[in-house]
Amino acid sequence: MLVAAAVCPCPPVLVPEVAAGAAPELDAARAACSDAIGVLAAARPDLLVVIGPAEQNGRGPHPQGTAGSFRGFGVDVDVRLGPVPPEAEAVSEVGAEGRRELPSSLAVAGWLLERAQWSAAPVEGLGVGEPDEAERCIQVGGGLGSRADRVALLVMGDASACRTLKAPGYLDERAAGFDAAVGRALGEADIEALKALDAGLAHELKAAGRAPWQVLAGAAEGAALRGELLYEDAPYGVGYMVAAWS
């Protein structure tokens, strides 16, 4: 049963070493993420499932202890998705043969969990594809609640990337309205509104969080959780939101 969820953005610039001189610009976002993860810990889950957007080679399950890094962004920072379980010590090296590295979104989640010194429950990761249809995402989410008696979710994903002229997707006048609707849905734990998000529009607006949010909606069915929007801004023309459900 789903007992809590945290929604966080997943730009690598959340990691100060990646952001470099611009790191202070996201201090408020980092603080909100910490607060949201605190809500997860307070729920005393038996299992934490981390969900984030991923390219083809990063989709699917990622076991606890899976390694990731931000070396592709020019910094010597390695992370793991929770501590390496004893049975996995033999293949614990970064990039060990037969073990995939974390997709970027789950690497950011791993960094957030390390920063929060997460020890409340075992951790699993799930990379989901941006093209996945809403029905598929909802179905996947529906199966997560049965993974343990008390399940918590850490849901990674950004809103539109078209809020300003300098945004990655340039300015799209539809972006502000889309992000406002997502913010309301996350703040109110409105699972029907999340289920109804238009996948085509989300794709056009480069909103990578759409699929993970709809997985959350499927998992939250019948859980009667309440939501709170802890942070909402678009400092680089990309919508970043943090929410906590409990």
XYZ file of N, CA and C in Angstrom:
738
model
N 0.849 -1.198 0.000
C 0.000 0.000 0.000
C 0.882 1.244 0.000
N 0.505 2.209 -0.808
C 1.252 3.462 -0.850
C 0.926 4.303 0.380
N 1.987 4.672 1.125
C 1.779 5.458 2.344
C 2.324 6.872 2.222
N 3.181 7.134 1.245
C 3.735 8.479 1.071
C 4.416 8.570 -0.287
N 4.535 9.800 -0.770
C 5.248 10.035 -2.030
C 5.892 11.415 -1.975
N 7.033 11.507 -2.606
C 7.699 12.789 -2.793
C 7.940 12.974 -4.282
N 7.695 14.171 -4.760
C 7.926 14.513 -6.165
C 9.038 15.550 -6.209
N 10.085 15.269 -6.965
C 11.226 16.184 -7.061
C 11.630 16.365 -8.523
N 12.225 17.494 -8.858
C 12.763 17.670 -10.214
C 14.054 16.879 -10.354
N 14.518 16.690 -11.577
C 15.702 15.841 -11.763
C 16.791 16.456 -12.623
N 16.970 17.780 -12.652
C 18.084 18.326 -13.438
C 19.406 18.029 -12.744
N 20.424 17.616 -13.468
C 21.726 17.394 -12.838
C 22.265 18.623 -12.105
N 21.804 19.821 -12.482
C 22.291 21.025 -11.795
C 21.825 21.107 -10.349
N 20.962 20.187 -9.908
C 20.671 20.110 -8.475
C 21.931 19.742 -7.696
N 22.838 19.017 -8.336
C 24.102 18.648 -7.715
C 25.037 19.860 -7.791
N 25.448 20.418 -6.662
C 26.217 21.671 -6.691
C 27.462 21.619 -7.551
N 28.153 20.475 -7.573
C 29.362 20.386 -8.375
C 29.059 20.549 -9.864
N 27.889 20.091 -10.289
C 27.486 20.252 -11.689
C 27.120 21.710 -11.964
N 26.385 22.301 -11.041
C 25.937 23.684 -11.219
C 27.083 24.675 -11.097
N 28.128 24.298 -10.367
C 29.298 25.161 -10.164
C 28.883 26.525 -9.610
N 29.244 27.601 -10.264
C 28.972 28.930 -9.737
C 27.510 29.278 -9.626
N 26.646 28.541 -10.353
C 25.213 28.817 -10.293
C 24.504 28.011 -9.209
N 25.253 27.243 -8.427
C 24.646 26.352 -7.437
C 23.664 27.043 -6.489
N 23.959 28.264 -5.976
C 23.028 28.888 -5.024
C 21.636 29.149 -5.597
N 21.518 29.205 -6.921
C 20.217 29.494 -7.521
C 19.189 28.415 -7.221
N 19.645 27.188 -6.919
C 18.713 26.101 -6.645
C 18.742 25.660 -5.183
N 19.259 26.506 -4.301
C 19.279 26.154 -2.881
C 17.872 25.903 -2.343
N 16.915 26.730 -2.762
C 15.539 26.553 -2.274
C 14.949 25.236 -2.765
N 15.264 24.866 -3.997
C 14.777 23.595 -4.528
C 15.382 22.426 -3.764
N 16.680 22.493 -3.489
C 17.336 21.420 -2.729
C 16.726 21.287 -1.337
N 16.464 22.415 -0.694
C 15.874 22.382 0.643
C 14.477 21.754 0.608
N 13.701 22.106 -0.422
C 12.360 21.524 -0.550
C 12.439 20.026 -0.792
N 13.405 19.586 -1.604
C 13.581 18.149 -1.833
C 13.900 17.435 -0.522
N 14.756 18.029 0.287
C 15.089 17.437 1.576
C 13.857 17.310 2.459
N 13.021 18.352 2.447
C 11.788 18.300 3.241
C 10.868 17.196 2.749
N 10.754 17.047 1.424
C 9.875 16.026 0.864
C 10.368 14.626 1.209
N 11.686 14.426 1.141
C 12.240 13.124 1.501
C 12.054 12.859 2.990
N 12.077 13.909 3.789
C 11.778 13.748 5.212
C 10.377 13.221 5.456
N 9.432 13.644 4.609
C 8.065 13.132 4.718
C 8.039 11.629 4.427
N 8.835 11.198 3.449
C 8.906 9.768 3.153
C 9.431 8.989 4.356
N 10.505 9.465 4.961
C 11.083 8.768 6.106
C 10.098 8.707 7.273
N 9.362 9.808 7.477
C 8.412 9.850 8.587
C 7.273 8.862 8.420
N 7.017 8.435 7.176
C 5.932 7.479 6.917
C 6.320 6.049 7.269
N 7.585 5.823 7.626
C 8.091 4.499 8.017
C 7.770 3.435 6.966
N 8.221 3.624 5.723
C 7.928 2.640 4.681
C 8.757 1.368 4.848
N 8.270 0.301 4.269
C 9.031 -0.945 4.191
C 9.875 -0.984 2.920
N 9.510 -0.145 1.947
C 10.208 -0.118 0.662
C 10.054 1.259 0.050
N 11.145 1.779 -0.502
C 11.109 3.027 -1.265
C 11.391 2.694 -2.722
N 10.494 3.087 -3.608
C 10.690 2.912 -5.041
C 10.925 4.288 -5.650
N 12.036 4.432 -6.339
C 12.398 5.689 -6.993
C 12.076 5.566 -8.475
N 11.305 6.505 -8.994
C 10.840 6.460 -10.386
C 11.357 7.696 -11.106
N 11.864 7.510 -12.304
C 12.334 8.661 -13.060
C 12.346 8.392 -14.546
N 12.319 9.449 -15.363
C 12.375 9.282 -16.821
C 13.731 8.736 -17.239
N 13.728 7.923 -18.285
C 14.977 7.309 -18.736
C 14.939 7.061 -20.229
N 16.101 7.130 -20.843
C 16.234 6.719 -22.230
C 16.129 5.201 -22.310
N 16.131 4.676 -23.533
C 15.882 3.252 -23.747
C 16.770 2.355 -22.880
N 18.066 2.659 -22.819
C 18.975 1.771 -22.100
C 18.893 1.913 -20.589
N 18.116 2.876 -20.101
C 17.980 3.059 -18.658
C 16.622 2.674 -18.118
N 15.756 2.182 -18.986
C 14.403 1.845 -18.547
C 14.370 0.499 -17.834
N 13.359 0.351 -16.987
C 13.226 -0.890 -16.252
C 13.784 -0.777 -14.849
N 13.885 -1.910 -14.146
C 14.296 -1.882 -12.744
C 15.789 -1.649 -12.556
N 16.118 -1.006 -11.445
C 17.500 -0.789 -11.027
C 17.579 -1.162 -9.546
N 18.301 -2.219 -9.199
C 18.332 -2.663 -7.806
C 19.076 -1.702 -6.892
N 18.831 -1.868 -5.607
C 19.537 -1.054 -4.623
C 21.039 -1.203 -4.800
N 21.741 -0.090 -4.658
C 23.184 -0.091 -4.781
C 23.684 0.160 -6.187
N 22.777 0.251 -7.180
C 23.208 0.522 -8.547
C 23.943 1.863 -8.599
N 25.042 1.873 -9.341
C 25.887 3.060 -9.403
C 25.456 3.998 -10.518
N 25.745 5.258 -10.323
C 25.565 6.279 -11.340
C 26.647 7.326 -11.156
N 26.739 8.249 -12.089
C 27.749 9.296 -11.948
C 27.338 10.524 -12.731
N 28.050 11.608 -12.448
C 27.850 12.859 -13.182
C 29.105 13.210 -13.973
N 29.899 12.187 -14.259
C 31.129 12.408 -15.017
C 30.821 12.932 -16.423
N 29.672 12.538 -16.960
C 29.291 13.032 -18.277
C 29.002 14.517 -18.295
N 28.861 15.111 -17.104
C 28.628 16.547 -16.995
C 29.900 17.272 -16.559
N 31.025 16.534 -16.620
C 32.311 17.172 -16.382
C 32.752 17.252 -14.943
N 32.096 16.492 -14.042
C 32.491 16.525 -12.636
C 32.730 15.107 -12.136
N 33.641 14.979 -11.209
C 34.045 13.679 -10.679
C 33.168 13.339 -9.468
N 31.884 13.080 -9.723
C 30.926 12.768 -8.660
C 30.229 11.454 -8.995
N 30.344 10.486 -8.092
C 29.681 9.194 -8.244
C 28.617 9.049 -7.163
N 27.569 8.335 -7.479
C 26.485 8.118 -6.524
C 26.016 6.663 -6.617
N 25.204 6.291 -5.645
C 24.548 4.989 -5.679
C 23.091 5.164 -5.270
N 22.273 4.234 -5.718
C 20.872 4.258 -5.336
C 20.732 3.474 -4.033
N 21.024 4.131 -2.933
C 21.019 3.457 -1.649
C 22.302 2.666 -1.460
N 22.556 2.189 -0.248
C 23.774 1.426 0.024
C 23.789 0.091 -0.713
N 24.974 -0.378 -1.022
C 25.108 -1.653 -1.707
C 24.743 -2.781 -0.756
N 23.777 -3.638 -1.113
C 23.434 -4.767 -0.248
C 24.618 -5.726 -0.137
N 24.751 -6.423 0.975
C 25.893 -7.336 1.148
C 26.026 -8.348 0.013
N 24.902 -8.855 -0.476
C 24.968 -9.874 -1.523
C 25.456 -9.319 -2.852
N 25.483 -7.983 -2.987
C 25.905 -7.371 -4.241
C 27.316 -6.803 -4.179
N 28.018 -7.004 -3.073
C 29.348 -6.415 -2.907
C 30.298 -6.829 -4.023
N 30.146 -8.047 -4.526
C 31.096 -8.557 -5.514
C 31.041 -7.795 -6.826
N 29.919 -7.102 -7.084
C 29.799 -6.346 -8.331
C 29.512 -4.881 -8.038
N 30.117 -4.389 -6.977
C 29.800 -3.041 -6.513
C 30.555 -1.945 -7.244
N 31.557 -2.277 -8.052
C 32.335 -1.235 -8.693
C 31.488 -0.477 -9.709
N 31.757 0.826 -9.846
C 31.059 1.633 -10.830
C 31.318 1.060 -12.220
N 30.244 0.834 -12.948
C 30.375 0.328 -14.298
C 30.755 -1.133 -14.373
N 30.585 -1.903 -13.278
C 30.941 -3.313 -13.304
C 30.181 -4.030 -14.408
N 30.836 -4.983 -15.016
C 30.244 -5.694 -16.142
C 28.928 -6.338 -15.717
N 27.922 -6.190 -16.548
C 26.622 -6.802 -16.272
C 25.684 -5.920 -15.471
N 26.163 -4.760 -15.001
C 25.306 -3.863 -14.221
C 25.195 -2.524 -14.956
N 23.964 -2.124 -15.236
C 23.760 -0.838 -15.896
C 23.965 0.300 -14.915
N 24.448 1.413 -15.414
C 24.491 2.602 -14.576
C 23.107 3.232 -14.517
N 22.899 4.026 -13.489
C 21.628 4.720 -13.322
C 21.421 5.744 -14.428
N 20.187 5.878 -14.925
C 19.903 7.026 -15.791
C 20.038 8.312 -14.987
N 20.172 9.406 -15.678
C 20.435 10.687 -15.023
C 19.425 11.013 -13.924
N 18.148 10.776 -14.196
C 17.116 11.137 -13.208
C 17.288 10.355 -11.913
N 17.642 9.073 -12.019
C 17.815 8.253 -10.821
C 19.147 8.540 -10.143
N 20.140 9.004 -10.927
C 21.392 9.437 -10.316
C 21.149 10.666 -9.436
N 20.322 11.596 -9.920
C 19.972 12.762 -9.096
C 19.238 12.307 -7.839
N 18.332 11.343 -7.988
C 17.624 10.799 -6.819
C 18.606 10.168 -5.844
N 19.581 9.417 -6.372
C 20.582 8.824 -5.501
C 21.359 9.871 -4.735
N 21.695 10.984 -5.429
C 22.395 12.072 -4.751
C 21.525 12.676 -3.641
N 20.240 12.881 -3.928
C 19.337 13.437 -2.910
C 19.225 12.508 -1.702
N 19.140 11.205 -1.952
C 19.020 10.250 -0.848
C 20.299 10.195 -0.026
N 21.456 10.247 -0.695
C 22.725 10.282 0.035
C 22.803 11.544 0.886
N 22.371 12.644 0.303
C 22.401 13.926 1.028
C 21.505 13.875 2.258
N 20.390 13.147 2.137
C 19.449 13.017 3.256
C 19.837 11.888 4.212
N 20.924 11.186 3.895
C 21.378 10.041 4.689
C 20.239 9.025 4.868
N 19.623 8.675 3.724
C 18.466 7.772 3.749
C 18.839 6.411 4.323
N 18.089 5.964 5.318
C 18.268 4.634 5.889
C 16.941 4.050 6.354
N 15.841 4.701 5.944
C 14.530 4.323 6.470
C 13.996 3.019 5.900
N 14.446 2.620 4.691
C 13.901 1.429 4.042
C 14.774 1.039 2.872
N 14.689 -0.211 2.417
C 15.370 -0.596 1.182
C 14.883 0.252 0.006
N 15.741 0.351 -1.027
C 15.458 1.222 -2.163
C 15.515 0.424 -3.459
N 14.587 0.690 -4.345
C 14.618 0.154 -5.703
C 14.381 1.298 -6.670
N 14.916 1.192 -7.876
C 14.713 2.207 -8.898
C 13.934 1.672 -10.076
N 13.247 2.559 -10.769
C 12.487 2.189 -11.962
C 12.586 3.321 -12.972
N 13.227 3.048 -14.103
C 13.291 4.018 -15.183
C 12.116 3.824 -16.129
N 11.394 4.893 -16.427
C 10.228 4.804 -17.304
C 10.466 5.647 -18.550
N 9.845 5.246 -19.642
C 10.077 5.895 -20.917
C 9.148 7.060 -21.170
N 9.682 8.131 -21.710
C 8.850 9.300 -22.056
C 7.741 8.933 -23.028
N 7.950 7.991 -23.966
C 6.857 7.661 -24.890
C 5.761 6.784 -24.286
N 5.966 6.253 -23.076
C 4.975 5.334 -22.510
C 3.610 6.007 -22.416
N 2.586 5.319 -22.879
C 1.235 5.865 -22.843
C 0.724 5.944 -21.411
N -0.238 6.839 -21.204
C -0.774 7.036 -19.863
C -1.292 5.738 -19.265
N -2.006 4.962 -20.049
C -2.592 3.726 -19.531
C -1.513 2.783 -19.026
N -0.395 2.709 -19.748
C 0.704 1.855 -19.331
C 1.323 2.357 -18.036
N 1.537 3.665 -17.939
C 2.114 4.236 -16.721
C 1.217 3.977 -15.518
N -0.061 4.174 -15.688
C -1.011 3.969 -14.594
C -1.026 2.507 -14.169
N -0.954 1.620 -15.146
C -0.929 0.187 -14.850
C 0.324 -0.183 -14.060
N 1.469 0.348 -14.483
C 2.711 0.081 -13.764
C 2.608 0.577 -12.324
N 2.080 1.787 -12.169
C 1.923 2.329 -10.824
C 1.011 1.497 -9.962
N -0.046 0.977 -10.575
C -0.990 0.172 -9.816
C -0.365 -1.060 -9.210
N 0.697 -1.570 -9.817
C 1.347 -2.751 -9.274
C 2.364 -2.453 -8.192
N 2.734 -1.189 -8.019
C 3.777 -0.866 -7.053
C 3.301 -0.960 -5.607
N 2.022 -0.647 -5.382
C 1.517 -0.646 -4.020
C 1.532 -2.010 -3.359
N 1.584 -3.061 -4.162
C 1.582 -4.414 -3.607
C 2.989 -4.940 -3.356
N 4.019 -4.136 -3.600
C 5.392 -4.594 -3.439
C 5.763 -4.808 -1.977
N 5.067 -4.128 -1.078
C 5.332 -4.252 0.356
C 4.111 -3.738 1.110
N 4.070 -4.002 2.423
C 2.935 -3.520 3.207
C 2.864 -1.994 3.200
N 4.029 -1.349 3.278
C 4.086 0.110 3.309
C 5.115 0.564 2.270
N 4.614 1.119 1.171
C 5.462 1.538 0.059
C 5.493 3.062 -0.012
N 6.663 3.615 -0.228
C 6.814 5.046 -0.493
C 7.436 5.217 -1.870
N 7.118 6.312 -2.524
C 7.656 6.610 -3.848
C 8.413 7.927 -3.831
N 9.560 7.942 -4.491
C 10.270 9.182 -4.804
C 10.194 9.335 -6.312
N 9.436 10.322 -6.762
C 9.092 10.469 -8.174
C 9.858 11.657 -8.745
N 10.748 11.374 -9.692
C 11.613 12.385 -10.275
C 11.068 12.821 -11.637
N 11.113 14.116 -11.901
C 10.666 14.569 -13.217
C 10.481 16.069 -13.273
N 10.824 16.656 -14.418
C 10.678 18.090 -14.630
C 9.381 18.383 -15.389
N 8.892 19.592 -15.214
C 7.744 20.058 -15.983
C 8.237 20.586 -17.334
N 7.531 21.513 -17.936
C 7.862 21.943 -19.299
C 9.239 22.591 -19.367
N 9.862 22.496 -20.519
C 11.164 23.131 -20.754
C 11.016 24.238 -21.784
N 9.886 24.955 -21.715
C 9.562 25.968 -22.737
C 9.000 27.233 -22.109
N 9.509 27.599 -20.942
C 8.910 28.729 -20.234
C 9.471 30.086 -20.637
N 10.654 30.128 -21.239
C 11.270 31.395 -21.626
C 11.954 31.255 -22.986
N 12.377 32.373 -23.522
C 13.070 32.364 -24.817
C 14.384 31.587 -24.748
N 15.020 31.575 -23.574
C 16.302 30.889 -23.422
C 16.148 29.472 -22.889
N 14.916 29.003 -22.733
C 14.680 27.643 -22.249
C 15.157 26.628 -23.284
N 15.449 25.396 -22.859
C 15.903 24.364 -23.812
C 14.960 24.168 -24.991
N 13.656 24.340 -24.751
C 12.682 24.164 -25.819
C 12.146 25.465 -26.384
N 12.821 26.584 -26.096
C 12.381 27.909 -26.520
C 11.049 28.237 -25.835
N 10.470 29.370 -26.113
C 9.239 29.802 -25.463
C 8.019 29.215 -26.168
N 7.168 28.576 -25.379
C 5.878 28.086 -25.871
C 4.814 28.626 -24.928
N 3.871 29.375 -25.465
C 2.885 30.039 -24.614
C 1.988 29.057 -23.868
N 1.980 27.800 -24.268
C 1.175 26.801 -23.567
C 1.857 26.287 -22.299
N 3.146 26.545 -22.175
C 3.924 25.925 -21.108
C 3.483 26.377 -19.718
N 3.242 27.658 -19.535
C 2.883 28.162 -18.209
C 1.571 27.546 -17.737
N 0.595 27.443 -18.629
C -0.675 26.836 -18.253
C -0.540 25.360 -17.923
N 0.266 24.649 -18.717
C 0.509 23.230 -18.444
C 1.147 23.061 -17.073
N 2.180 23.844 -16.797
C 2.871 23.718 -15.521
C 1.963 24.087 -14.351
N 1.133 25.098 -14.536
C 0.212 25.484 -13.470
C -0.754 24.351 -13.153
N -1.236 23.662 -14.178
C -2.143 22.534 -13.965
C -1.435 21.396 -13.246
N -0.184 21.133 -13.629
C 0.583 20.089 -12.947
C 0.822 20.472 -11.488
N 1.180 21.724 -11.254
C 1.407 22.174 -9.885
C 0.173 22.009 -9.009
N -0.984 22.351 -9.565
C -2.223 22.173 -8.795
C -2.458 20.698 -8.498
N -2.264 19.852 -9.495
C -2.509 18.416 -9.310
C -1.567 17.830 -8.270
N -0.294 18.207 -8.333
C 0.651 17.682 -7.355
C 0.377 18.227 -5.963
N 0.011 19.507 -5.888
C -0.259 20.099 -4.587
C -1.511 19.574 -3.924
N -2.456 19.119 -4.723
C -3.723 18.612 -4.192
C -3.806 17.091 -4.216
N -2.723 16.433 -4.623
C -2.722 14.969 -4.777
C -3.922 14.522 -5.613
N -4.134 15.242 -6.699
C -5.276 14.987 -7.587
C -4.861 13.952 -8.632
N -5.124 12.692 -8.336
C -4.643 11.635 -9.228
C -5.399 11.622 -10.552
N -6.648 12.039 -10.549
C -7.394 12.058 -11.808
C -6.831 13.116 -12.748
N -6.426 14.253 -12.202
C -5.822 15.294 -13.039
C -4.489 14.821 -13.603
N -3.712 14.088 -12.815
C -2.440 13.562 -13.317
C -2.676 12.511 -14.394
N -3.659 11.661 -14.190
C -3.980 10.646 -15.199
C -4.379 11.293 -16.520
N -5.011 12.462 -16.444
C -5.556 13.113 -17.635
C -4.537 13.970 -18.373
N -3.308 14.045 -17.886
C -2.312 14.858 -18.584
C -2.151 14.374 -20.025
N -2.074 15.318 -20.926
C -1.971 15.015 -22.352
C -0.530 14.649 -22.697
N -0.314 13.387 -23.050
C 1.040 12.920 -23.337
C 1.631 13.641 -24.547
N 0.813 13.910 -25.537
C 1.301 14.598 -26.723
C 1.747 16.010 -26.412
N 0.938 16.735 -25.652
C 1.304 18.093 -25.276
C 2.548 18.081 -24.397
N 2.611 17.142 -23.444
C 3.785 17.044 -22.581
C 5.042 16.820 -23.407
N 4.950 16.001 -24.432
C 6.094 15.746 -25.305
C 6.509 17.020 -26.045
N 5.542 17.745 -26.563
C 5.843 18.977 -27.288
C 6.488 20.014 -26.378
N 6.100 19.999 -25.104
C 6.647 20.961 -24.145
C 7.882 20.428 -23.421
N 8.323 19.235 -23.811
C 9.518 18.607 -23.229
C 9.383 18.415 -21.721
N 8.196 18.031 -21.272
C 7.934 17.796 -19.853
C 8.256 16.347 -19.519
N 9.481 16.108 -19.071
C 9.952 14.742 -18.837
C 9.278 14.066 -17.661
N 8.593 14.827 -16.810
C 7.971 14.225 -15.639
C 6.625 13.588 -15.886
N 6.063 13.759 -17.081
C 4.692 13.283 -17.322
C 4.528 11.803 -17.022
N 5.381 10.950 -17.567
C 5.230 9.504 -17.348
C 5.409 9.131 -15.874
N 6.467 9.597 -15.188
C 6.579 9.281 -13.757
C 5.389 9.766 -12.935
N 4.861 10.952 -13.252
C 3.705 11.442 -12.493
C 2.493 10.538 -12.692
N 2.350 9.998 -13.891
C 1.209 9.117 -14.125
C 1.420 7.750 -13.493
N 2.670 7.313 -13.337
C 2.940 6.116 -12.532
C 2.510 6.383 -11.088
N 2.857 7.551 -10.573
C 2.429 7.935 -9.228
C 0.915 7.893 -9.103
N 0.213 8.432 -10.099
C -1.250 8.441 -10.058
C -1.801 7.022 -9.962
N -1.220 6.091 -10.718
C -1.676 4.713 -10.643
C -1.414 4.088 -9.288
N -0.252 4.397 -8.710
C 0.094 3.833 -7.408
C -0.759 4.403 -6.287
N -1.207 5.649 -6.439
C -1.947 6.327 -5.372
C -3.435 6.028 -5.389
N -3.897 5.283 -6.366
C -5.320 4.954 -6.449
C -5.778 4.293 -5.154
N -6.776 4.904 -4.501
C -7.340 4.345 -3.275
C -6.544 4.623 -2.018
N -5.388 5.300 -2.130
C -4.556 5.547 -0.950
C -5.030 6.741 -0.127
N -5.822 7.622 -0.715
C -6.380 8.786 -0.018
C -5.292 9.651 0.627
N -4.225 9.913 -0.118
C -3.151 10.755 0.399
C -3.465 12.230 0.172
N -2.922 13.062 1.039
C -3.037 14.510 0.884
C -1.720 15.064 0.370
N -1.808 16.103 -0.453
C -0.607 16.652 -1.054
C -0.292 18.056 -0.587
N 0.962 18.426 -0.758
C 1.407 19.800 -0.481
C 2.496 20.146 -1.484
N 2.336 21.270 -2.160
C 3.344 21.753 -3.095
C 4.361 22.575 -2.316
N 5.596 22.106 -2.274
C 6.630 22.734 -1.456
C 7.485 23.732 -2.229
N 7.517 23.589 -3.539
C 8.372 24.463 -4.350
C 7.857 24.450 -5.773
N 7.888 25.616 -6.417
C 7.520 25.719 -7.826
C 8.228 26.927 -8.420
N 9.038 26.697 -9.443
C 9.752 27.797 -10.083
C 10.269 27.304 -11.438
N 10.749 28.230 -12.239
C 11.317 27.887 -13.546
C 12.564 28.726 -13.760
N 13.624 28.492 -12.954
C 14.787 29.378 -12.994
C 15.551 29.371 -14.305
N 15.476 28.309 -15.072
C 16.171 28.235 -16.357
C 15.191 28.036 -17.504
N 13.962 28.459 -17.287
C 12.932 28.246 -18.281
C 12.366 26.856 -18.262
N 12.735 26.058 -17.248
C 12.241 24.701 -17.061
C 11.467 24.648 -15.754
N 10.263 24.081 -15.783
C 9.451 24.009 -14.583
C 9.983 22.969 -13.599
N 10.329 23.404 -12.398
C 10.766 22.506 -11.333
C 9.747 22.567 -10.213
N 9.279 21.401 -9.769
C 8.284 21.339 -8.707
C 8.676 20.289 -7.679
N 8.376 20.592 -6.430
C 8.583 19.643 -5.343
C 7.271 19.526 -4.585
N 6.839 18.308 -4.345
C 5.591 18.068 -3.617
C 5.769 16.884 -2.683
N 4.954 16.855 -1.644
C 4.958 15.734 -0.711
C 3.528 15.267 -0.503
N 3.338 13.981 -0.574
C 2.021 13.359 -0.342
C 2.137 12.439 0.870
N 1.158 12.525 1.758
C 1.157 11.628 2.911
C -0.262 11.464 3.447
